[in-house]
Coordinates of C-alpha atoms in Angstrom, one line a residue:
Chain A
M1 CA 38.3 29.4 9.7
P2 CA 41.3 30.9 11.2
G3 CA 42.1 30.1 14.2
D4 CA 39.8 27.3 14.7
A5 CA 41.6 24.0 16.2
P6 CA 43.1 21.6 13.5
G7 CA 40.3 18.9 14.0
S8 CA 37.0 21.2 13.8
S9 CA 36.9 20.9 10.4
A10 CA 36.8 17.2 10.1
R11 CA 34.2 17.2 13.2
R12 CA 31.6 19.8 11.6
A13 CA 32.2 17.8 8.3
L14 CA 31.0 14.7 10.6
L15 CA 27.9 16.3 12.0
R16 CA 27.1 17.2 8.7
G17 CA 27.3 13.7 7.3
L18 CA 24.9 12.9 10.4
F19 CA 22.4 15.4 9.9
A20 CA 22.2 14.5 6.0
L21 CA 21.5 10.5 6.7
P22 CA 17.9 11.0 7.8
L23 CA 17.4 13.2 4.3
L24 CA 19.4 10.0 2.6
A25 CA 17.0 7.5 4.1
V26 CA 13.8 9.5 3.2
A27 CA 15.7 9.8 -0.5
V28 CA 15.9 5.8 -0.9
R29 CA 12.2 5.3 0.7
K30 CA 10.6 7.3 -2.3
A31 CA 12.9 6.0 -4.5
G32 CA 12.6 1.9 -3.4
A33 CA 8.6 3.0 -3.1
Q34 CA 7.8 2.9 -6.5
D35 CA 9.5 -0.4 -7.6
V36 CA 6.5 -2.0 -5.6
E37 CA 4.8 -5.0 -7.6
L38 CA 2.8 -7.5 -6.2
A39 CA 2.8 -10.4 -9.4
K40 CA 5.1 -10.0 -11.5
T41 CA 4.5 -11.6 -14.9
F42 CA 7.9 -12.6 -16.7
Q43 CA 5.6 -14.1 -19.7
T44 CA 1.9 -14.4 -20.1
P45 CA 0.7 -18.2 -20.5
E46 CA -0.8 -17.8 -24.2
A47 CA 2.9 -16.4 -25.1
F48 CA 4.6 -19.8 -23.8
I49 CA 2.6 -21.9 -25.6
T50 CA 2.6 -19.8 -28.6
E51 CA 6.4 -19.3 -28.7
A52 CA 6.5 -23.2 -28.0
F53 CA 5.1 -24.7 -30.9
A54 CA 6.4 -21.5 -33.7
P55 CA 6.1 -21.3 -36.2
A56 CA 3.5 -23.9 -36.4
A57 CA -0.2 -23.1 -34.8
A58 CA 0.0 -24.5 -31.3
P59 CA -2.3 -27.5 -31.0
P60 CA -5.4 -27.8 -29.2
P61 CA -5.1 -28.7 -25.6
A62 CA -5.7 -32.3 -24.2
M63 CA -6.7 -33.3 -20.9
L64 CA -4.8 -35.4 -18.3
M65 CA -6.8 -37.1 -15.8
L66 CA -5.1 -37.4 -12.5
D67 CA -6.6 -41.0 -10.2
A68 CA -5.3 -41.4 -7.3
A69 CA -2.7 -43.8 -9.0
R70 CA -1.0 -40.6 -11.1
Q71 CA -1.4 -38.2 -8.1
A72 CA 0.6 -41.0 -6.1
Q73 CA 3.6 -40.4 -8.8
I74 CA 3.5 -36.7 -8.2
S75 CA 3.3 -36.7 -4.8
A76 CA 6.0 -38.8 -5.1
V77 CA 8.6 -35.6 -6.7
L78 CA 6.5 -32.5 -5.6
G79 CA 6.1 -33.4 -2.2
H80 CA 1.7 -33.2 -2.2
P81 CA -0.5 -34.4 -5.0
Y82 CA -1.6 -31.8 -7.4
P83 CA -5.0 -29.9 -6.2
Q84 CA -6.8 -30.9 -9.2
A85 CA -8.5 -33.6 -10.3
R86 CA -7.2 -32.8 -14.2
L87 CA -5.0 -30.9 -15.9
R88 CA -4.4 -30.1 -19.2
Y89 CA -1.4 -29.7 -21.6
W90 CA -0.7 -29.4 -24.9
K91 CA 1.2 -32.4 -26.8
A92 CA 2.5 -32.3 -30.8
A93 CA 6.0 -34.0 -32.8
G94 CA 6.9 -35.2 -29.4
R95 CA 6.7 -32.5 -27.5
S96 CA 4.2 -31.6 -24.4
A97 CA 3.6 -28.3 -22.7
W98 CA 2.6 -27.8 -19.3
I99 CA 1.8 -24.8 -17.4
F100 CA 0.8 -25.6 -13.9
D101 CA 1.1 -23.7 -10.4
D102 CA 3.1 -24.8 -7.5
I103 CA 4.4 -23.0 -4.0
G104 CA 7.7 -22.0 -2.7
K105 CA 6.3 -23.9 1.4
E106 CA 3.2 -24.2 3.1
G107 CA 1.1 -20.7 3.3
Y108 CA 3.3 -19.4 0.0
V109 CA 1.1 -17.6 -3.1
P110 CA 1.6 -20.4 -5.8
T111 CA 3.7 -19.6 -8.6
T112 CA 2.8 -20.3 -12.3
C113 CA 5.8 -22.1 -14.3
G114 CA 5.6 -23.2 -17.7
F115 CA 7.6 -26.1 -19.6
I116 CA 8.4 -27.8 -22.6
V117 CA 9.1 -31.5 -22.2
A118 CA 10.8 -33.4 -25.0
N119 CA 12.5 -37.1 -25.0
A120 CA 11.8 -37.1 -21.1
A121 CA 13.9 -34.2 -20.9
I122 CA 13.0 -30.7 -20.4
E123 CA 13.9 -28.4 -23.0
H124 CA 12.6 -24.7 -22.3
A125 CA 11.4 -24.0 -18.9
R126 CA 9.9 -20.8 -17.5
V127 CA 8.6 -18.9 -14.9
L128 CA 5.0 -16.9 -16.2
I129 CA 3.6 -15.6 -13.3
Y130 CA 5.5 -14.9 -9.7
R131 CA 3.6 -14.1 -7.0
E132 CA 5.8 -13.9 -3.9
S133 CA 7.2 -11.0 -2.1
R134 CA 11.1 -12.2 -3.1
G135 CA 13.1 -15.1 -4.8
A136 CA 11.8 -14.2 -8.1
Q137 CA 15.7 -14.1 -9.9
I138 CA 14.5 -17.7 -10.5
G139 CA 12.5 -15.8 -13.6
E140 CA 16.2 -15.1 -14.9
P141 CA 16.8 -16.9 -18.0
S142 CA 20.9 -17.5 -16.4
F143 CA 18.9 -19.5 -14.0
L144 CA 16.6 -21.1 -16.1
R145 CA 19.4 -22.4 -18.6
Q146 CA 20.7 -24.9 -16.3
L147 CA 17.5 -26.8 -16.1
I148 CA 17.4 -27.3 -19.5
G149 CA 18.2 -30.7 -20.9
A150 CA 17.4 -32.0 -17.6
K151 CA 16.6 -36.0 -16.9
A152 CA 14.9 -37.4 -13.8
A153 CA 16.7 -39.0 -11.6
G154 CA 15.2 -41.1 -8.8
N155 CA 12.8 -38.4 -7.4
G156 CA 15.0 -35.4 -8.6
L157 CA 17.2 -34.1 -11.6
D158 CA 20.3 -35.5 -12.9
K159 CA 21.6 -31.9 -13.5
H160 CA 22.6 -29.4 -10.2
V161 CA 21.5 -26.7 -10.4
D162 CA 22.7 -23.7 -8.1
N163 CA 21.2 -22.0 -5.3
I164 CA 20.1 -18.4 -5.5
S165 CA 20.8 -16.6 -2.0
G166 CA 17.6 -15.4 -0.5
A167 CA 15.6 -17.7 -3.0
T168 CA 16.6 -21.4 -1.5
L169 CA 12.6 -22.2 -1.3
S170 CA 11.9 -21.0 -4.9
V171 CA 14.7 -22.8 -6.7
N172 CA 13.4 -26.1 -4.7
M173 CA 10.5 -25.3 -6.2
M174 CA 11.7 -25.0 -9.8
Q175 CA 14.0 -28.5 -9.4
R176 CA 10.5 -30.0 -8.1
M177 CA 8.2 -28.5 -10.5
A178 CA 10.5 -29.5 -13.2
R179 CA 10.6 -33.2 -12.1
A180 CA 6.9 -32.9 -12.2
A181 CA 6.9 -32.0 -15.9
L182 CA 9.0 -34.7 -16.3
V183 CA 6.5 -37.1 -14.8
L184 CA 3.5 -35.2 -16.1
D185 CA 4.7 -36.2 -19.4
S186 CA 5.5 -39.6 -19.2
L187 CA 1.7 -40.3 -18.0
T188 CA 0.4 -39.0 -21.3
T189 CA 2.8 -42.0 -23.5
Chain B
M1 CA 29.4 3.5 79.6
S2 CA 30.2 6.2 82.6
G3 CA 33.7 7.1 80.9
M4 CA 32.9 7.9 77.7
P5 CA 31.8 11.2 77.0
S6 CA 28.1 12.0 76.0
V7 CA 27.5 14.4 73.0
T8 CA 25.9 17.1 75.2
S9 CA 28.4 17.1 77.7
A10 CA 31.3 17.8 74.2
A11 CA 28.9 20.3 73.2
V12 CA 28.6 21.9 76.6
R13 CA 32.6 21.4 77.2
E14 CA 33.1 23.3 73.5
S15 CA 30.7 26.4 74.4
T16 CA 32.8 26.7 77.2
V17 CA 36.3 26.9 75.2
I18 CA 35.5 29.0 72.3
P19 CA 34.4 32.4 72.2
P20 CA 31.1 33.7 71.3
Q21 CA 32.9 35.8 68.6
T22 CA 34.7 32.8 66.6
R23 CA 31.8 30.7 66.6
R24 CA 30.1 33.0 64.8
R25 CA 32.6 33.3 62.6
R26 CA 33.0 29.6 61.8
F27 CA 29.3 29.1 61.6
L28 CA 28.3 32.0 59.0
P29 CA 30.5 31.0 55.9
R30 CA 28.3 28.0 55.9
L31 CA 24.8 29.6 56.8
R32 CA 25.6 32.2 53.4
P33 CA 24.6 29.5 50.1
L34 CA 21.6 28.7 52.1
Q35 CA 20.9 32.8 52.4
R36 CA 21.5 33.1 48.3
G37 CA 19.1 30.5 47.8
A38 CA 20.2 27.8 45.2
T39 CA 21.0 29.6 42.9
A40 CA 24.3 31.0 44.3
K41 CA 26.3 27.8 44.3
A42 CA 29.8 27.7 44.5
P43 CA 31.7 27.6 41.0
K44 CA 31.9 24.5 39.2
P45 CA 35.4 23.7 37.7
K46 CA 35.0 23.8 33.7
R47 CA 34.5 20.2 32.5
N48 CA 36.3 18.6 29.4
I49 CA 34.3 17.8 26.4
I50 CA 35.2 13.7 27.2
A51 CA 33.3 14.1 31.1
V52 CA 30.4 16.1 29.0
L53 CA 30.2 13.2 26.7
R54 CA 30.5 10.5 28.9
E55 CA 27.8 12.0 30.7
W56 CA 25.3 12.2 28.1
H57 CA 26.7 8.7 26.8
S58 CA 25.5 7.3 30.1
R59 CA 22.4 9.1 29.9
A60 CA 21.7 7.7 26.5
G61 CA 22.3 4.6 27.2
L62 CA 19.6 4.8 30.3
V63 CA 17.2 5.7 27.6
A64 CA 17.6 3.0 25.0
F65 CA 18.7 0.3 26.8
A66 CA 15.1 -1.1 27.0
F67 CA 14.7 -0.3 23.3
L68 CA 17.6 -1.8 22.5
I69 CA 17.0 -4.9 23.7
W70 CA 13.5 -5.0 22.1
L71 CA 14.8 -4.1 18.8
A72 CA 17.9 -6.5 19.1
G73 CA 14.9 -8.8 19.7
T74 CA 12.8 -8.7 17.2
G75 CA 15.4 -8.2 14.2
V76 CA 17.0 -11.6 15.6
L77 CA 13.0 -13.2 14.6
L78 CA 12.7 -11.0 11.6
T79 CA 16.7 -12.1 10.3
R80 CA 15.6 -16.1 10.9
S81 CA 11.4 -15.4 9.7
N82 CA 12.2 -18.0 6.9
D83 CA 13.8 -20.7 8.7
L84 CA 11.1 -20.1 12.0
G85 CA 8.3 -20.5 9.7
L86 CA 7.4 -17.2 10.9
D87 CA 6.8 -15.4 7.6
T88 CA 3.2 -17.9 7.0
A89 CA 2.8 -18.2 11.0
R90 CA -0.8 -16.8 11.6
L91 CA -1.7 -14.8 14.4
D92 CA -5.4 -14.5 15.7
W93 CA -5.0 -13.2 19.2
P94 CA -8.0 -10.8 20.2
W95 CA -6.3 -8.3 22.4
L96 CA -3.7 -8.2 19.5
M97 CA -6.3 -7.8 16.4
D98 CA -7.7 -4.8 19.1
L99 CA -4.5 -3.1 18.5
Y100 CA -4.4 -3.7 14.7
G101 CA -8.3 -2.6 15.2
L102 CA -9.4 -5.3 13.0
H103 CA -12.2 -7.6 14.1
A104 CA -14.5 -10.6 12.8
T105 CA -17.3 -9.5 10.4
P106 CA -19.0 -12.3 8.2
P107 CA -19.5 -11.7 4.5
Q108 CA -22.2 -10.2 3.6
S109 CA -22.7 -10.7 0.3
G110 CA -22.7 -14.2 -2.3
F111 CA -23.1 -15.7 -4.8
A112 CA -25.9 -18.6 -5.3
A113 CA -26.0 -21.3 -8.1
G114 CA -27.7 -24.9 -8.5
G115 CA -28.9 -24.1 -4.4
H116 CA -24.8 -23.7 -3.4
W117 CA -24.0 -20.4 -1.9
L118 CA -20.2 -19.4 -2.7
A119 CA -18.7 -16.7 -0.1
S120 CA -15.5 -14.7 0.4
T121 CA -13.3 -13.9 3.0
N122 CA -9.5 -12.1 3.7
D123 CA -8.4 -15.5 3.6
Y124 CA -10.9 -18.3 2.5
T125 CA -13.1 -19.0 -0.1
L126 CA -16.5 -20.8 1.6
V127 CA -19.3 -23.0 -0.3
D128 CA -21.9 -23.6 1.6
G129 CA -20.1 -22.2 5.1
K130 CA -17.1 -24.7 3.7
P131 CA -13.8 -23.7 3.0
L132 CA -11.5 -24.5 -0.2
S133 CA -8.8 -26.0 0.1
T134 CA -7.1 -23.4 -2.6
Q135 CA -8.4 -20.0 -1.8
V136 CA -9.8 -18.2 -4.9
G137 CA -8.8 -14.6 -5.2
A138 CA -11.7 -11.8 -5.8
P139 CA -14.6 -14.3 -6.6
L140 CA -16.7 -12.4 -8.8
G141 CA -19.3 -14.3 -9.8
M142 CA -20.5 -18.4 -9.8
V143 CA -22.4 -20.5 -12.2
A144 CA -23.5 -24.2 -11.5
D145 CA -23.0 -26.4 -14.3
G146 CA -22.9 -30.8 -15.2
D147 CA -25.0 -33.5 -15.1
A148 CA -26.6 -35.2 -12.4
Q149 CA -23.4 -37.4 -11.9
M150 CA -20.9 -34.7 -12.4
P151 CA -22.0 -31.5 -10.9
L152 CA -19.9 -28.4 -11.2
L153 CA -19.4 -25.1 -9.4
Y154 CA -17.8 -22.5 -12.2
I155 CA -15.9 -19.7 -9.9
A156 CA -14.8 -16.6 -11.6
S157 CA -12.2 -14.6 -10.3
P158 CA -10.3 -12.1 -12.4
D159 CA -7.4 -14.6 -13.8
S160 CA -9.2 -17.8 -13.9
V161 CA -12.3 -19.9 -14.0
V162 CA -11.7 -22.3 -11.2
L163 CA -14.2 -25.6 -11.7
I164 CA -15.1 -27.5 -8.4
A165 CA -16.9 -30.2 -7.2
P166 CA -20.0 -29.4 -4.9
D167 CA -18.0 -30.8 -1.5
G168 CA -15.6 -28.1 -2.9
Q169 CA -12.8 -30.9 -4.3
R170 CA -11.0 -28.7 -7.0
I171 CA -11.4 -30.2 -10.7
D172 CA -10.1 -27.9 -12.8
K173 CA -8.6 -24.5 -13.1
L174 CA -9.2 -22.4 -16.7
M175 CA -6.6 -19.8 -17.6
P176 CA -5.7 -18.3 -20.8
P177 CA -4.9 -20.1 -23.5
I178 CA -7.9 -22.0 -22.9
L179 CA -10.0 -19.1 -21.5
P180 CA -10.4 -17.4 -24.6
V181 CA -10.1 -14.3 -22.8
S182 CA -7.4 -12.8 -20.5
T183 CA -8.9 -10.9 -17.9
V184 CA -12.3 -12.3 -16.6
R185 CA -15.1 -9.5 -15.9
R186 CA -17.9 -11.9 -15.2
I187 CA -19.3 -15.3 -15.2
G188 CA -23.2 -16.4 -16.3
T189 CA -24.8 -18.8 -18.2
L190 CA -27.2 -19.2 -21.4
K191 CA -31.1 -17.9 -20.9
R192 CA -32.3 -20.7 -23.1
D193 CA -29.6 -23.4 -22.2
P194 CA -28.5 -22.9 -18.3
H195 CA -26.0 -25.6 -18.8
T196 CA -24.0 -23.6 -21.0
V197 CA -21.4 -21.6 -19.2
V198 CA -20.5 -18.0 -20.6
V199 CA -17.5 -15.4 -19.7
Q200 CA -16.9 -11.6 -20.7
D201 CA -14.0 -9.3 -21.0
L202 CA -14.6 -7.1 -23.5
D203 CA -16.5 -10.0 -25.7
A204 CA -18.5 -12.9 -24.4
Y205 CA -17.6 -16.2 -25.3
Q206 CA -19.8 -19.9 -24.5
S207 CA -18.7 -23.2 -23.9
H208 CA -20.7 -26.4 -24.0
D209 CA -17.8 -28.7 -23.0
Q210 CA -16.5 -27.3 -19.6
G211 CA -14.2 -25.0 -20.9
N212 CA -12.8 -27.4 -23.9
T213 CA -13.9 -25.1 -26.6
W214 CA -15.4 -21.6 -26.6
S215 CA -17.4 -19.9 -29.3
P216 CA -18.7 -16.1 -29.7
V217 CA -22.1 -15.2 -28.0
S218 CA -24.2 -11.9 -27.6
P219 CA -24.0 -11.1 -23.8
T220 CA -27.9 -9.8 -24.1
D221 CA -28.0 -13.9 -24.5
V222 CA -26.6 -14.4 -20.8
D223 CA -28.2 -14.6 -17.5
W224 CA -25.1 -13.2 -15.7
S225 CA -24.0 -14.0 -12.3
Q226 CA -24.8 -11.0 -9.7
P227 CA -23.7 -10.9 -5.8
Q228 CA -26.9 -10.9 -3.7
A229 CA -27.3 -10.9 0.0
L230 CA -25.8 -13.8 1.9
P231 CA -28.8 -15.3 4.2
Q232 CA -28.2 -15.7 8.0
A233 CA -27.0 -19.4 8.2
Q234 CA -24.3 -18.6 5.5
R235 CA -23.6 -15.6 7.5
D236 CA -23.4 -17.6 10.6
Q237 CA -21.4 -20.8 9.0
A238 CA -18.8 -18.2 7.5
L239 CA -18.2 -15.7 10.4
P240 CA -15.2 -18.4 11.8
Y241 CA -13.7 -18.1 9.2
A242 CA -13.9 -14.4 8.9
K243 CA -11.6 -13.5 12.0
P244 CA -9.1 -11.2 11.2
R245 CA -5.4 -13.4 11.2
V246 CA -1.9 -11.2 10.9
I247 CA 1.1 -13.0 9.8
V248 CA 3.9 -13.2 12.4
E249 CA 6.5 -11.4 10.2
Q250 CA 4.3 -8.8 10.2
V251 CA 3.5 -8.2 13.7
L252 CA 7.2 -8.5 14.4
I253 CA 8.3 -5.1 11.9
D254 CA 5.8 -3.7 12.9
L255 CA 6.8 -4.5 17.0
H256 CA 10.3 -3.5 15.6
S257 CA 9.3 -0.2 14.4
G258 CA 6.8 0.7 16.4
R259 CA 3.8 0.9 14.4
L260 CA 1.9 -1.5 16.2
F261 CA 1.5 1.1 19.0
G262 CA 0.3 3.5 16.6
P263 CA 2.3 7.4 15.5
V264 CA 3.4 7.2 19.3
G265 CA 5.2 4.0 18.9
A266 CA 6.9 5.0 15.1
W267 CA 8.3 7.9 16.9
A268 CA 9.3 6.8 19.8
I269 CA 11.3 3.9 17.9
T270 CA 12.2 6.8 15.3
I271 CA 13.6 8.8 18.7
I272 CA 15.4 5.9 19.7
G273 CA 17.0 5.3 16.6
F274 CA 19.0 8.7 16.5
V275 CA 19.5 7.8 20.4
A276 CA 21.8 5.2 19.1
I277 CA 23.3 7.0 16.9
V278 CA 24.5 9.2 19.4
L279 CA 26.0 6.6 21.6
A280 CA 27.6 5.0 18.6
V281 CA 28.9 8.7 17.7
S282 CA 30.1 9.9 21.4
G283 CA 31.1 6.3 22.5
I284 CA 34.0 6.5 19.5
W285 CA 34.4 10.0 20.2
M286 CA 35.5 9.6 23.6
W287 CA 37.4 6.7 22.5
W288 CA 39.1 8.9 20.0
R289 CA 39.9 11.9 22.5
I290 CA 41.1 9.6 25.5
R291 CA 43.2 7.6 23.3
Q292 CA 45.1 11.3 21.8
N293 CA 45.2 12.7 25.5
R294 CA 46.9 9.0 26.6
K295 CA 49.6 9.4 23.2
R296 CA 50.2 13.1 24.1
L297 CA 50.9 12.1 27.9
T298 CA 53.3 9.4 26.5
A299 CA 54.7 12.1 24.4
R300 CA 55.7 14.4 27.2

């Protein structure tokens, strides 16, 4: 407006911006509400097993009994005994496929993962169903590629796995699970 | 004491010195504002914007003081909730549950099989009133199988069938592709052979060997597990596990947003949010104006 002080238009713009902030917040909230999901399925367990042995048909599942001695070996790498007395797995041509659950820490919801082990090394690692509210980035192929080729080294892996900001517990859980898959595979030979 | 003039004697001396007309002239201007009332105040000097802003900045600061400490405290705890274990710790304080409007209610129905009862609360799956180490989400049926040496209970939920021993030890968990259906709708046993377990989503499948192999079966040949009214003894056993609990992180979120105190709390925090914006803007504005004025004075 003619006659206005030099800084008045800038002040008006600032005030308009401040008044627009609540509207922006509402818009962001509406957009975010559409992304809410309780469990994220990266791959169904059936698809994982089919893919693991393709193009051949998947072998029938076998059963591994987890007695006290075996539970002790699992506890050493997983940090706790596996909460079942037996576990199913699939094995053919020197490759074994495992699907099992673990938790990031006590009180968390279990995550279902699949591993293929060949020659005492991780051949493939997949997050199948992620049920936690944060840390789902561990299901990304770029992260899981780091586990390929990992072998046992003490109670851990012989490969360094980069952390993901905000998903430290899930990253640690994946490393523990990969190590547990190697133990489970060793128990079948 | 005798050397000091008293008030009375000074007033008497003044009245004797100052003539009454002069005294009236001095006193009347002081009385006039009282006669006109409170509205007729002497015109105030025009205040500049910095003075107004400073006044409102102080008022807003006083209003927001306690709330900002509250918000900062809960905010700090929320940022460290993972390290402090607040994202998994749960509270069941009765007064807090009253604020949330939550009360312990035992389950009214459950599933019976092989002389055992299955009940479910928000946080626990109970077999004969004892909690399982791992909760089975949304159980939709239970059947009994196994031999006398190793009796087994099959608890079905939409995504799996969990096999447990009657003492609660988890034996196995059947999920696809071990299970022939991607989602379990119901579980039962064959009418002619109660040791054959059947699951159904669209089609029904039976297994005689604890879920190793499955074959199709007609749904009409099956006794399906149905919910039944829980006996009073089972309800009493379930009551301690039916106490409502809230995760500490959730309580902090609700405190931070004010929602713990209902819509009034949420609106109070909303208003405090705007007050905080006023504080930030007025603070910066005052700083900027004072800086400009100082520059102008230095230039002169």
